[in-house]
Amino acid sequence: MPSAHVDTFARDHLPPPAEQPRFLFEGPALQFPVMLNCATALLDQAVARGWGSRLCIRAPGGVRWTYADLLARANRIAQVLVHDMGLLPGQRVLLRAPNNPMLAACWFGVIKAGGIAVATMPMLRAKELKTMADIAQVSHALCDTSLAEELQLALPALPLLRQVRWFNSRPDDADGLEGAMARQGDNFANVDTAADDCCIFAFTSGTTGVPKCTMHAHRDVMAACACWPPHHLQADQDDVFIGSPPLAFTFGLGGLLLFPMSIGASTVLLEQVSPPALLNAIPAFGATVLFTAPTSYRALAAQAQDLRISEPLGGTLRKCVSAGEALPAPTRALWKEATGIELIDGIGATELLHIFISHTDAEARPGATGKVVPGYHAKVVDDRGVEVPPGTVGKLAVQGPTGCRYLGDERQKTYVQNGWNLTGDAYLMDAEGWFHYQARTDDMIVSAGYNIAGPEVEDALMTHPAVAECAVVGVPDAERGQLVKAFVVLCEGHAGDAAMVKLLQDHVKQAIAPYKYPRAVSFVTTLPRTPTGKLQRFRLTSR
Ligand code: 3UK
């Protein structure tokens, strides 16, 4: 197998072939050459194609970079990495920044130089950064000065990580990346990597235990651009992408950088992505395509009336994508009511890089995630891995051009069985091939012999106007095995008293089969979430 990697760490730590999923490359869009650098394909070729003067990245403060601007910066960064920092193809470069243009330029700089980008979530602390740098054997880092503190704290314990440059720093900073970039020219000859050379390591947002490091090759990046975006998003050159997921989360990397660039569109990178910040930024940048999580849509909905494209007030939004967690049907309805826009739901996973089950905005079914994305195959299986008939709840199994490859991790054998990726989700497929999310397999509640999916109870609760957010889990119970318990964040102006408990319980009993109602209800002010915004149900089961 050809490879441009001088440092063979990634290749040496791939799971053995027998433990890898089966990879499928069906159709002309998934035929890749043996040698492929995804930075060449997404950036150099964009400029060669004549998009050089098109707007590529915008950010608050008036930043406007064309594709040619981004290329020149990425080329300078690649040279700093190779000439000043001694990066060899195959070595790992830690990237750390809130979503901003320099982070995008650094990402491309690393990939151009044949390195492996290891982007880290802004929220992470020194201890977590050290764990990741150890697992990935990181030797180089490019870090935004605004997030320097935790990396500085971790550095003494990372003897292998010797080369660090800081960006968005003062011009006189001796270790400043921008100063070093100014000493390089605009051109760089990209390392001619093999299509299956790794180019990113992405850590799972894992809710428990040691984080898992997923490995993705140049080919995987291009496959992600070729599958979901053209079939389900259907954006075009004039679209302006915006959203909240960090570029360190593959949902954000695809949605806010790779996908817009693969079609010559532009993207808005925001450091501040709270609902109020998004509400301001969408009209300010004339954004047309929004990527965020279900909870964020729920929070935005109340003030989203003016965002819609057909608004006389000049709204611009036309496509809205929800992923990361199950989209509650009430949230879909709220968003549609407020904006007229049908949310595009999609389930993706770090292990599979991006979305593999989804639907277009023209064919949504409330309560269903969608159908399998062309290029992928999906089925629902029982505990032995045997496919179950439509209408039966089981485990979701997926195959396609991308798939799980954990770096030296025993948990590979759990995620991949018989060549299929098992995402850990319980699903039901209906007779028409629509997939209906039930719960994480380990979150299914078994109470008095009944299987109860927490998200279904959450959906029912969320249709009550007093409920802002909620989480439903199974807590140990002597009599029933597990008891259905709801943790509820109330909207302002509602009291969490005994009357409210009764009201919510009755509301659920009206909406779904009464045996599923939460026998215990606890009112809280916030729910525990991961840096990617996922509910950490396991942290509630012990409360
Ligand atoms: C859950 C969903 C129901 C599901 C991701 C889009 O979330 C992403 O990756 P992670 O590795 O988590 C994967 C798990 O999250 N999930 C995600 N989306 C949905 N459940 N409906 C959904 N629409 O449990 C899955 O196994 O953090 C999402 C693109 C790239 C991603 N990495």
mmCIF file of C-alpha atoms and ligand atoms in Angstrom, residues 204-205 249-251 322-327 345-351 353-355 369 415 423-425 427 437 440 532 534, ligand 1:
data_model
loop_
_atom_site.group_PDB
_atom_site.id
_atom_site.type_symbol
_atom_site.label_atom_id
_atom_site.label_comp_id
_atom_site.label_asym_id
_atom_site.label_seq_id
_atom_site.Cartn_x
_atom_site.Cartn_y
_atom_site.Cartn_z
ATOM 1 C CA THR A 204 -15.545 10.880 20.548
ATOM 2 C CA SER A 205 -17.515 13.147 22.756
ATOM 3 C CA PHE A 249 -16.587 18.002 16.518
ATOM 4 C CA THR A 250 -16.912 16.330 13.108
ATOM 5 C CA PHE A 251 -20.521 17.623 12.884
ATOM 6 C CA SER A 322 -30.256 19.265 13.405
ATOM 7 C CA ALA A 323 -27.876 16.529 14.597
ATOM 8 C CA GLY A 324 -25.980 15.313 17.616
ATOM 9 C CA GLU A 325 -29.039 14.123 19.493
ATOM 10 C CA ALA A 326 -32.494 12.877 18.663
ATOM 11 C CA LEU A 327 -34.724 15.677 17.386
ATOM 12 C CA ASP A 345 -32.588 15.807 10.922
ATOM 13 C CA GLY A 346 -29.580 13.534 10.502
ATOM 14 C CA ILE A 347 -27.811 11.005 12.651
ATOM 15 C CA GLY A 348 -24.048 11.025 12.396
ATOM 16 C CA ALA A 349 -21.244 9.721 14.539
ATOM 17 C CA THR A 350 -17.606 10.605 15.087
ATOM 18 C CA GLU A 351 -16.762 7.000 14.146
ATOM 19 C CA LEU A 353 -17.321 11.056 10.372
ATOM 20 C CA HIS A 354 -20.709 12.502 9.445
ATOM 21 C CA ILE A 355 -24.404 11.858 8.744
ATOM 22 C CA THR A 369 -34.532 10.450 11.630
ATOM 23 C CA TYR A 415 -18.404 -0.909 17.808
ATOM 24 C CA THR A 423 -23.583 2.874 16.743
ATOM 25 C CA GLY A 424 -25.037 2.017 20.157
ATOM 26 C CA ASP A 425 -28.477 3.286 19.195
ATOM 27 C CA TYR A 427 -33.826 2.021 16.258
ATOM 28 C CA TYR A 437 -34.865 6.573 16.927
ATOM 29 C CA ARG A 440 -29.148 4.825 23.198
ATOM 30 C CA THR A 532 -20.828 18.731 22.130
ATOM 31 C CA LYS A 534 -25.248 15.881 24.441
HETATM 32 C C1 3UK B 1 -26.436 10.383 18.676
HETATM 33 C C2 3UK B 1 -28.343 11.125 17.221
HETATM 34 C C3 3UK B 1 -30.592 10.616 17.175
HETATM 35 C C4 3UK B 1 -26.489 8.897 18.421
HETATM 36 C C5 3UK B 1 -22.391 13.612 14.914
HETATM 37 C C6 3UK B 1 -23.601 14.489 13.022
HETATM 38 O O1 3UK B 1 -23.334 13.312 17.079
HETATM 39 C C7 3UK B 1 -22.394 13.077 16.321
HETATM 40 O O2 3UK B 1 -21.336 12.286 16.689
HETATM 41 P P1 3UK B 1 -21.016 11.731 18.164
HETATM 42 O O3 3UK B 1 -19.910 10.772 18.015
HETATM 43 O O4 3UK B 1 -22.326 10.971 18.640
HETATM 44 C C8 3UK B 1 -22.949 9.935 17.902
HETATM 45 C C9 3UK B 1 -24.239 9.543 18.578
HETATM 46 O O5 3UK B 1 -25.049 10.706 18.812
HETATM 47 N N1 3UK B 1 -27.026 11.149 17.558
HETATM 48 C C10 3UK B 1 -26.405 11.979 16.719
HETATM 49 N N2 3UK B 1 -27.267 12.527 15.859
HETATM 50 C C11 3UK B 1 -28.505 12.013 16.141
HETATM 51 N N3 3UK B 1 -29.376 10.437 17.734
HETATM 52 N N4 3UK B 1 -30.820 11.460 16.141
HETATM 53 C C12 3UK B 1 -29.824 12.178 15.600
HETATM 54 N N5 3UK B 1 -30.056 13.024 14.580
HETATM 55 O O6 3UK B 1 -26.578 8.272 19.662
HETATM 56 C C13 3UK B 1 -25.130 8.621 17.764
HETATM 57 O O7 3UK B 1 -24.745 7.270 17.866
HETATM 58 O O8 3UK B 1 -20.814 12.867 19.102
HETATM 59 C C14 3UK B 1 -23.577 14.018 14.321
HETATM 60 C C15 3UK B 1 -22.447 14.578 12.287
HETATM 61 C C16 3UK B 1 -21.248 14.193 12.853
HETATM 62 C C17 3UK B 1 -21.226 13.717 14.177
HETATM 63 N N6 3UK B 1 -20.013 13.353 14.703
#
